[in-house]
Tab-separated table of C-alpha atoms in Angstrom:
chain	number	residue	atom	x	y	z
A	1	MET	CA	-10.506	18.788	30.388
A	2	LYS	CA	-13.678	17.257	28.898
A	3	TYR	CA	-13.113	19.103	25.608
A	4	VAL	CA	-9.521	18.066	25.391
A	5	TRP	CA	-10.520	14.391	25.665
A	6	LYS	CA	-13.225	14.903	22.989
A	7	ALA	CA	-10.657	16.501	20.671
A	8	ILE	CA	-8.246	13.560	21.322
A	9	TRP	CA	-11.074	11.034	20.665
A	10	PHE	CA	-12.039	12.799	17.409
A	11	ILE	CA	-8.409	12.826	16.153
A	12	GLN	CA	-7.988	9.216	17.091
A	13	ALA	CA	-11.216	8.292	15.331
A	14	LEU	CA	-10.215	10.214	12.220
A	15	ILE	CA	-6.828	8.500	12.070
A	16	ALA	CA	-8.431	5.058	12.581
A	17	ARG	CA	-10.859	5.672	9.803
A	18	LEU	CA	-8.130	6.732	7.426
A	19	ILE	CA	-6.619	3.282	7.664
A	20	PRO	CA	-8.529	1.947	4.534
A	21	MET	CA	-7.206	4.751	2.383
A	22	ILE	CA	-3.606	4.022	3.593
A	23	LEU	CA	-4.273	0.336	2.838
A	24	PHE	CA	-5.375	1.185	-0.727
A	25	PHE	CA	-2.164	3.145	-1.359
A	26	ALA	CA	0.024	0.488	0.103
A	27	ALA	CA	-1.713	-2.320	-1.803
A	28	HIS	CA	-1.346	-0.358	-5.026
A	29	ALA	CA	2.334	0.211	-4.391
A	30	VAL	CA	2.936	-3.440	-3.679
A	31	GLY	CA	0.941	-4.380	-6.834
A	32	GLU	CA	2.897	-2.013	-9.002
A	33	VAL	CA	6.182	-3.320	-7.705
A	34	TYR	CA	4.885	-6.922	-8.116
A	35	SER	CA	3.907	-6.322	-11.705
A	36	TYR	CA	7.324	-4.762	-12.480
A	37	ASN	CA	6.045	-1.235	-13.228
A	38	TRP	CA	7.747	0.547	-10.349
A	39	ASN	CA	11.237	0.415	-9.043
A	40	PRO	CA	11.159	-0.115	-5.223
A	41	LEU	CA	14.049	2.305	-4.766
A	42	GLN	CA	11.823	5.180	-6.008
A	43	PHE	CA	10.012	5.069	-2.676
A	44	LEU	CA	13.093	6.545	-0.987
A	45	ASP	CA	12.362	9.962	-2.533
A	46	LEU	CA	8.991	10.992	-1.190
A	47	LYS	CA	8.598	13.771	-3.707
A	48	ASN	CA	8.084	11.145	-6.411
A	49	LEU	CA	5.131	9.399	-4.738
A	50	PRO	CA	2.248	11.656	-6.083
A	51	GLY	CA	3.627	11.354	-9.611
A	52	MET	CA	3.981	7.623	-9.317
A	53	TYR	CA	0.346	7.065	-8.315
A	54	GLY	CA	-0.977	9.319	-11.130
A	55	SER	CA	-4.668	9.246	-11.472
A	56	TYR	CA	-4.957	6.470	-8.803
A	57	LEU	CA	-4.020	9.054	-6.256
A	58	PHE	CA	-7.422	10.715	-6.780
A	59	LEU	CA	-9.271	7.390	-7.014
A	60	TYR	CA	-7.991	5.997	-3.797
A	61	GLY	CA	-8.158	9.319	-2.020
A	62	ALA	CA	-11.823	9.699	-3.019
A	63	LEU	CA	-12.701	6.162	-2.075
A	64	GLY	CA	-10.883	6.546	1.245
A	65	LEU	CA	-12.832	9.735	2.002
A	66	ILE	CA	-16.082	8.109	1.063
A	67	ILE	CA	-15.291	5.259	3.525
A	68	LEU	CA	-14.334	7.831	6.178
A	69	ILE	CA	-17.693	9.632	5.746
A	70	LEU	CA	-19.564	6.351	5.831
A	71	PHE	CA	-18.026	5.367	9.135
A	72	PHE	CA	-18.856	8.794	10.633
A	73	MET	CA	-22.408	8.405	9.301
A	74	LYS	CA	-22.677	5.128	11.239
A	75	LEU	CA	-22.901	2.984	8.123
A	76	PRO	CA	-20.060	0.551	8.961
A	77	ILE	CA	-21.271	-2.370	6.872
A	78	ILE	CA	-21.035	-0.342	3.620
A	79	ALA	CA	-17.609	0.993	4.603
A	80	ARG	CA	-16.225	-2.447	5.480
A	81	VAL	CA	-17.641	-4.203	2.474
A	82	MET	CA	-16.237	-1.402	0.308
A	83	THR	CA	-12.835	-1.801	1.863
A	84	VAL	CA	-12.628	-5.507	1.408
A	85	GLY	CA	-14.081	-5.251	-2.128
A	86	ILE	CA	-11.589	-2.558	-3.224
A	87	LEU	CA	-8.614	-4.539	-1.787
A	88	PHE	CA	-9.870	-7.664	-3.631
A	89	SER	CA	-10.345	-5.758	-6.849
A	90	GLN	CA	-6.788	-4.470	-6.523
A	91	LEU	CA	-5.524	-7.989	-6.041
A	92	GLN	CA	-7.363	-9.153	-9.188
A	93	PHE	CA	-6.218	-6.111	-11.104
A	94	PHE	CA	-2.499	-6.597	-10.374
A	95	LEU	CA	-2.674	-10.325	-10.913
A	96	ALA	CA	-4.202	-9.674	-14.321
A	97	ARG	CA	-1.528	-7.067	-15.157
A	98	TYR	CA	1.183	-9.461	-14.007
A	99	ASP	CA	-0.172	-12.171	-16.187
A	100	ALA	CA	-0.281	-9.748	-19.156
A	101	TYR	CA	3.300	-8.789	-18.494
A	102	ILE	CA	4.641	-12.328	-18.074
A	103	TYR	CA	2.664	-14.073	-20.770
A	104	GLY	CA	2.333	-11.176	-23.167
A	105	ASN	CA	-1.455	-11.409	-23.116
A	106	THR	CA	-2.394	-7.962	-24.358
A	107	ASP	CA	-6.016	-8.970	-25.389
A	108	SER	CA	-7.453	-8.772	-21.928
A	109	ASN	CA	-8.321	-5.420	-20.329
A	110	PRO	CA	-7.938	-5.549	-16.520
A	111	TYR	CA	-9.281	-2.042	-15.965
A	112	TYR	CA	-12.900	-2.815	-16.738
A	113	ARG	CA	-13.007	-5.643	-14.220
A	114	PHE	CA	-11.165	-3.461	-11.664
A	115	TYR	CA	-13.699	-0.714	-11.865
A	116	MET	CA	-16.696	-2.997	-12.008
A	117	SER	CA	-15.472	-4.887	-8.927
A	118	ILE	CA	-15.241	-1.587	-7.030
A	119	LEU	CA	-18.791	-0.683	-8.214
A	120	PHE	CA	-20.043	-4.144	-7.197
A	121	SER	CA	-18.560	-3.796	-3.703
A	122	VAL	CA	-20.299	-0.454	-3.216
A	123	ILE	CA	-23.695	-1.916	-4.361
A	124	LEU	CA	-23.215	-5.093	-2.244
A	125	GLY	CA	-22.316	-2.926	0.848
A	126	PHE	CA	-25.377	-0.829	0.386
A	127	VAL	CA	-27.677	-3.859	0.012
A	128	LEU	CA	-26.188	-5.549	3.117
A	129	GLN	CA	-26.479	-2.308	5.105
A	130	VAL	CA	-30.188	-1.929	4.217
A	131	MET	CA	-30.929	-5.551	4.908
A	132	TRP	CA	-29.193	-5.366	8.291
A	133	ARG	CA	-31.208	-2.199	9.232
A	134	LEU	CA	-34.469	-3.854	8.073
A	135	ILE	CA	-33.786	-6.951	10.112
A	136	LEU	CA	-32.947	-4.889	13.263
A	137	GLN	CA	-36.119	-2.780	12.782
A	138	GLY	CA	-38.253	-5.940	12.323
A	139	LEU	CA	-36.734	-7.485	15.468
A	140	ARG	CA	-37.425	-4.301	17.421
A	141	GLN	CA	-41.027	-4.199	16.264
A	142	GLY	CA	-41.537	-7.881	17.059
A	143	ARG	CA	-40.049	-7.504	20.554
A	144	TYR	CA	-42.358	-4.441	21.121
A	145	LYS	CA	-45.430	-6.412	20.015
A	146	LEU	CA	-44.523	-9.354	22.247
A	147	THR	CA	-43.925	-7.046	25.150
A	148	MET	CA	-47.259	-5.299	24.645
A	149	SER	CA	-49.210	-8.554	24.334
A	150	ALA	CA	-47.574	-9.897	27.434
A	151	ALA	CA	-48.408	-6.693	29.358
A	152	ARG	CA	-52.089	-6.894	28.256
A	153	ARG	CA	-52.303	-10.607	29.350
A	154	ARG	CA	-50.940	-9.608	32.831
A	155	GLN	CA	-53.443	-6.846	33.174
A	156	GLY	CA	-56.270	-9.048	32.108
A	157	LYS	CA	-57.382	-6.810	29.361
A	158	PRO	CA	-58.369	-8.286	26.048
A	159	ALA	CA	-56.233	-7.714	22.965
A	160	ARG	CA	-57.038	-4.563	20.956
A	161	LYS	CA	-59.950	-4.994	18.666
A	162	SER	CA	-59.849	-3.920	15.094
A	163	THR	CA	-61.368	-0.507	14.350
A	164	LYS	CA	-62.821	-1.647	11.015
A	165	LYS	CA	-66.565	-1.584	10.750
A	166	GLN	CA	-68.090	-4.966	10.366
A	167	SER	CA	-70.892	-5.263	7.895
A	168	ALA	CA	-73.881	-7.439	8.938
């Protein structure tokens, strides 16, 4: 029975970690409908969905799998920052496309900002994860040193002397 519960836990964890990828696809679909590129009635035929997404199908699939792997590698800060950053870049992307459609502004290129925002979210997530790990490691070392010095004081032993040779 123990192995059945482990399998159920693994399936549940996998599904929960696929939520960002599903959010990316849903946000893209809402954005395309919002910017008047897709007809909402096309969603009734599920066979059209892969063709509607085009190359974004691979982009969001790859980003979703990267986030899934990051969660399983116990790097949740990178994964969460990436998820929020990608959703924010999708919002910017579709608002820029909507403005281009409504106001006829064809001079701006929303794709560069979209991809750079995604890259920035990956870099920011990595930096925040590293900083968090360094802070936790520093706290652990500080707590260890405090514990060791308190234990020495209780035992009445002097603190450790330096092993460097002193020149006279």
